[in-house]
Amino acid sequence: MIIMGIESSCDETSVSIVEDSRKILSNIIFSQIDIHKIYGGVVPEIASREHIKAINYVAKQALEEAGKTFNDIELIAVTKGPGLVGALLVGMSFAKGVSAALDIPIIGVNHMEGHICANYLQYKELEPPFISLVVSGGHSYLVDVKSYTDYHVIGRTRDDAAGESFDKVSRALGLGYPGGPAIQKASEKGNSEAIDFPRVMLEKDSYDFSFSGLKTAVLNYLNKEKMAGREINPFDVAASFQASVNDVLVSKSVRLAKEKQRDKFVLSGGVAANRDLRNRLTEELNELGIKVYYPEMSLCTDNAAMIASAGYYNYVKYGADTLKVNVIPNLGLEKE
């Protein structure tokens, strides 16, 4: 099956052509980072307009690179949520237009499922069941993946997600946007033990996440040091903050993997690009005999290939949607 994946949930316009669920024929990504950088974050209205300007060109390039035409496409998989409503509507409208004009089946895809499925594109041998930590700009999930379409969410963010906290702390330190790469780069020059920021574990045995308190602790530290006239070392702050986030993510991930006795662990989402997180999870889980998977950098960030892969598995299990399928900006990961 030749699938066209379409992703426009935030600030990347992406169209991909994927064969079945694992073979990428093309994966074109137009990033708006340079446009939003001057604002310190994504401006929803600007993001929507940029998607409108880019999507036709990106789709044409994806088809050309794959050596395909619209007549070769057998399924259109498009992100329906979660994400920015205006941005999502651009991808959905384009997908519906192609589906209606050429009578190609369409299926709406959960963006967070897509992040998990990104690993199938890189590791042909990977199959469920496994535990997955999904960490992105707006979401943090610990999931027991029982099959290609059966996700049991065991832990989720209660306030700020990991990626969101990286962006906010990076902005406070003047390191720029996006926060993840900026914090990681700054951390390499800092001492992760210089400042004792809190590790919020919540209730005993909880697998949920909360990073708003950590973000507030960092901001309070910066204000306190400025008021006292003391010089702030941004590299030490970045390194100490990153260590605090990763301590929580790694601790809960390892505990859940042991509890569920899974022999595979999958890391996914934009924050999966963080080297310290990758290395620590790999080291601690490998000691327990658990193999760790994480996608290459281009598949960590938002892309349409992961949407095509997730769309394939959902289409096989549930069939196509109708043209009444709509965007759901606050879509959760668990199926109804």
XYZ file of C-alpha atoms in Angstrom:
336
model
C 0.000 0.000 0.000
C 1.291 3.451 -0.960
C 0.358 5.996 1.723
C 0.588 9.777 1.694
C 1.169 11.115 5.203
C 0.326 14.749 6.005
C 1.466 16.524 9.181
C 0.730 20.146 10.116
C 0.018 20.115 13.851
C 2.442 22.861 14.897
C 5.280 24.544 12.999
C 6.388 21.869 10.528
C 4.617 21.309 7.223
C 5.418 17.760 6.185
C 4.265 15.359 3.490
C 5.637 11.848 3.156
C 5.141 8.892 0.851
C 5.455 5.569 2.697
C 5.091 2.024 1.422
C 3.008 -0.094 3.812
C 4.080 0.915 7.313
C 7.862 0.888 7.321
C 9.465 1.926 4.034
C 9.965 5.667 3.547
C 9.949 6.696 -0.116
C 10.084 10.406 0.731
C 9.697 12.554 3.837
C 9.702 16.278 3.111
C 9.669 18.666 6.080
C 9.333 22.449 5.850
C 10.250 23.921 9.230
C 9.067 27.328 10.432
C 11.596 27.567 13.280
C 13.449 30.548 11.791
C 10.132 32.403 11.358
C 9.000 31.885 14.969
C 12.433 32.251 16.560
C 12.180 36.048 16.774
C 8.994 35.676 18.855
C 10.511 33.143 21.253
C 7.895 30.521 20.417
C 5.248 29.452 17.921
C 2.672 32.105 16.961
C -0.442 30.098 15.964
C -1.794 32.552 13.364
C 1.569 32.818 11.617
C 1.981 29.029 11.716
C -1.380 28.533 9.987
C -0.551 30.994 7.207
C 2.843 29.409 6.605
C 1.238 25.948 6.323
C -1.144 27.296 3.670
C 1.760 28.760 1.718
C 3.888 25.605 1.917
C 1.641 22.556 1.706
C 1.110 22.351 -2.069
C 4.818 22.715 -2.743
C 5.775 20.211 -0.036
C 3.281 17.631 -1.364
C 4.574 18.057 -4.923
C 8.162 17.609 -3.746
C 7.247 14.490 -1.744
C 5.629 12.871 -4.783
C 8.542 13.776 -7.057
C 11.152 12.418 -4.646
C 9.193 9.169 -4.245
C 8.744 8.836 -8.004
C 4.961 8.706 -7.566
C 1.870 10.664 -8.641
C -1.439 11.232 -6.862
C -2.843 8.336 -8.901
C -0.448 5.970 -7.097
C -1.677 6.941 -3.631
C -3.933 4.324 -2.004
C -4.459 5.952 1.418
C -4.143 9.450 2.864
C -3.160 9.608 6.547
C -3.454 13.064 8.104
C -2.877 14.363 11.618
C -6.199 15.167 13.316
C -4.748 16.146 16.704
C -3.480 17.122 19.136
C -2.096 20.440 17.941
C -2.925 24.027 17.000
C -6.430 24.130 15.559
C -5.616 26.445 12.654
C -2.504 24.504 11.714
C -4.329 21.165 11.906
C -7.134 22.478 9.682
C -4.698 23.279 6.870
C -3.437 19.688 6.656
C -6.917 18.230 7.121
C -8.437 20.473 4.440
C -5.711 19.575 1.970
C -6.135 15.857 2.717
C -9.920 16.026 2.313
C -9.545 17.887 -0.973
C -7.267 15.209 -2.423
C -9.440 12.418 -1.010
C -12.638 13.852 -2.488
C -11.134 14.767 -5.853
C -9.429 11.427 -6.476
C -11.618 9.109 -4.403
C -8.745 8.017 -2.158
C -9.611 6.735 1.351
C -8.636 9.031 4.212
C -7.826 8.358 7.858
C -7.252 10.813 10.699
C -4.242 10.012 12.876
C -3.353 10.785 16.487
C -0.091 12.736 16.383
C 1.196 11.058 19.557
C 0.613 7.587 18.081
C 2.661 8.805 15.159
C 5.628 9.576 17.412
C 5.598 5.995 18.710
C 5.296 4.610 15.164
C 8.339 6.620 14.043
C 10.416 3.815 15.515
C 8.837 1.227 13.186
C 10.217 3.180 10.239
C 13.766 2.825 11.530
C 13.672 -0.591 13.177
C 12.068 -3.120 10.846
C 12.274 -5.805 13.536
C 10.490 -3.791 16.252
C 7.079 -5.144 17.253
C 4.802 -4.605 20.272
C 4.458 -5.164 23.147
C 6.811 -2.616 24.710
C 6.882 0.366 27.066
C 7.134 3.786 25.431
C 8.088 7.177 26.820
C 6.633 9.861 24.541
C 8.014 13.317 25.311
C 7.279 16.314 23.115
C 6.685 20.038 23.337
C 3.158 19.725 24.655
C 2.878 16.171 25.985
C 4.610 13.630 28.193
C 3.291 10.056 28.287
C 4.369 6.707 29.668
C 2.539 4.083 27.642
C 2.194 0.324 27.683
C 1.961 -0.427 23.951
C 0.175 -3.773 23.752
C -0.312 -3.910 19.973
C 0.021 -1.647 16.930
C -3.275 0.022 17.845
C -3.731 -0.729 21.570
C -2.196 1.925 23.838
C -2.607 1.932 27.606
C -1.539 5.286 29.046
C -0.094 4.753 32.520
C 1.451 8.177 33.123
C 0.837 11.612 31.644
C 1.731 15.231 32.285
C -0.470 17.126 34.740
C 0.737 20.583 33.738
C 3.831 21.617 31.765
C 5.194 18.878 29.518
C 8.930 18.205 29.397
C 9.427 19.965 26.060
C 7.361 22.942 27.162
C 9.512 23.380 30.273
C 12.674 23.270 28.138
C 11.289 26.112 25.994
C 10.319 28.261 28.987
C 13.612 27.829 30.845
C 15.587 28.441 27.662
C 13.673 31.683 27.128
C 14.350 32.772 30.722
C 18.064 32.107 30.245
C 18.142 33.975 26.950
C 19.263 30.869 25.075
C 16.633 31.127 22.347
C 14.028 28.929 20.681
C 13.555 25.993 20.363
C 14.546 25.278 23.928
C 15.512 21.600 23.677
C 18.615 21.932 21.497
C 19.583 25.210 23.212
C 19.434 23.706 26.715
C 21.331 20.596 25.598
C 24.111 22.667 24.033
C 24.411 24.930 27.072
C 24.382 21.925 29.423
C 27.538 20.559 27.822
C 29.425 23.553 29.252
C 27.824 23.408 32.693
C 27.890 21.448 35.943
C 24.714 19.408 36.395
C 25.248 19.282 40.168
C 25.788 23.032 40.637
C 22.172 23.797 41.623
C 19.824 21.447 43.456
C 16.564 21.877 41.574
C 13.572 19.748 42.693
C 12.717 16.308 41.301
C 8.922 16.188 41.406
C 7.840 12.548 41.708
C 4.253 13.281 42.884
C 2.407 10.617 44.925
C 4.016 7.320 45.828
C 4.043 4.941 42.828
C 2.624 7.645 40.508
C 3.732 7.562 36.890
C 2.377 11.032 36.090
C 4.640 14.001 35.395
C 4.659 17.579 36.645
C 7.275 20.089 35.506
C 5.596 23.412 36.364
C 7.131 23.398 39.856
C 10.593 22.827 38.408
C 10.091 25.656 35.909
C 9.007 27.950 38.757
C 12.013 26.895 40.851
C 14.364 27.858 38.019
C 12.670 31.245 37.544
C 12.758 31.903 41.318
C 16.454 31.027 41.404
C 17.221 33.430 38.558
C 15.233 36.259 40.194
C 16.851 35.639 43.596
C 20.365 35.711 42.163
C 19.659 38.876 40.163
C 18.207 40.663 43.219
C 21.258 39.661 45.242
C 23.546 41.041 42.548
C 25.231 37.696 42.014
C 26.454 36.586 38.608
C 24.437 33.776 37.051
C 26.154 30.964 35.197
C 23.590 30.038 32.504
C 25.444 26.834 31.649
C 25.202 25.529 35.222
C 21.515 26.462 35.360
C 20.824 24.684 32.062
C 22.766 21.570 33.081
C 21.127 21.381 36.516
C 17.666 21.889 35.018
C 18.200 19.233 32.344
C 19.452 16.772 34.965
C 16.333 17.354 37.062
C 13.972 16.714 34.125
C 15.844 13.624 32.997
C 16.101 12.214 36.529
C 12.295 12.156 36.695
C 11.808 10.774 33.168
C 14.419 8.036 33.612
C 13.338 7.046 37.121
C 9.684 6.542 36.197
C 10.533 4.856 32.876
C 12.847 2.308 34.485
C 10.368 1.584 37.282
C 7.530 0.956 34.815
C 9.649 -1.228 32.527
C 10.569 -3.394 35.520
C 6.986 -3.527 36.769
C 5.566 -4.609 33.389
C 8.516 -6.917 32.686
C 8.822 -5.777 29.086
C 12.053 -6.559 27.232
C 11.769 -3.549 24.885
C 11.558 0.179 25.570
C 10.778 2.816 22.946
C 11.653 6.504 23.334
C 9.888 8.950 21.009
C 8.871 12.574 20.520
C 10.897 15.748 20.088
C 12.604 15.467 23.496
C 13.826 11.990 22.443
C 16.542 13.903 20.594
C 18.112 14.832 23.961
C 21.432 12.979 24.149
C 21.596 12.857 27.936
C 18.121 11.297 28.109
C 18.964 8.740 25.411
C 22.245 7.771 27.041
C 20.868 7.440 30.557
C 17.842 5.389 29.516
C 19.997 3.112 27.386
C 22.528 2.570 30.158
C 20.039 1.864 32.946
C 17.630 -0.275 30.897
C 20.374 -2.280 29.197
C 21.614 -3.255 32.658
C 18.184 -4.821 33.199
C 18.353 -6.686 29.884
C 15.866 -4.318 28.227
C 16.635 -3.153 24.680
C 16.128 0.553 24.016
C 14.916 1.991 20.695
C 14.805 5.638 19.650
C 14.482 7.186 16.193
C 17.083 9.192 14.320
C 16.875 12.964 14.724
C 14.781 13.568 11.591
C 12.124 11.152 12.897
C 12.104 12.576 16.450
C 10.666 15.901 15.384
C 7.251 16.259 13.727
C 7.177 14.542 10.342
C 4.615 12.984 8.011
C 6.295 9.567 7.670
C 5.334 8.689 11.248
C 1.738 9.760 10.500
C 1.662 7.482 7.447
C 2.942 4.550 9.500
C 0.351 5.059 12.247
C -2.335 5.554 9.599
C -1.525 2.202 8.015
C -2.008 0.257 11.257
C -5.238 2.074 12.116
C -6.601 1.577 8.591
C -5.897 -2.158 8.718
C -7.635 -2.421 12.102
C -10.510 0.062 11.794
C -10.875 0.979 8.116
C -11.056 4.446 6.587
C -12.759 7.547 7.955
C -15.415 9.482 6.061
C -14.919 13.036 4.849
C -16.637 14.128 8.068
C -13.437 13.387 10.005
C -12.400 16.545 11.828
C -9.495 17.941 13.804
C -9.391 17.492 17.600
C -6.875 20.001 19.038
C -6.870 18.436 22.540
C -6.915 14.805 21.416
C -5.597 12.384 24.039
C -3.582 9.263 23.342
C -5.891 6.534 24.614
C -8.553 5.348 22.190
C -12.181 5.790 23.130
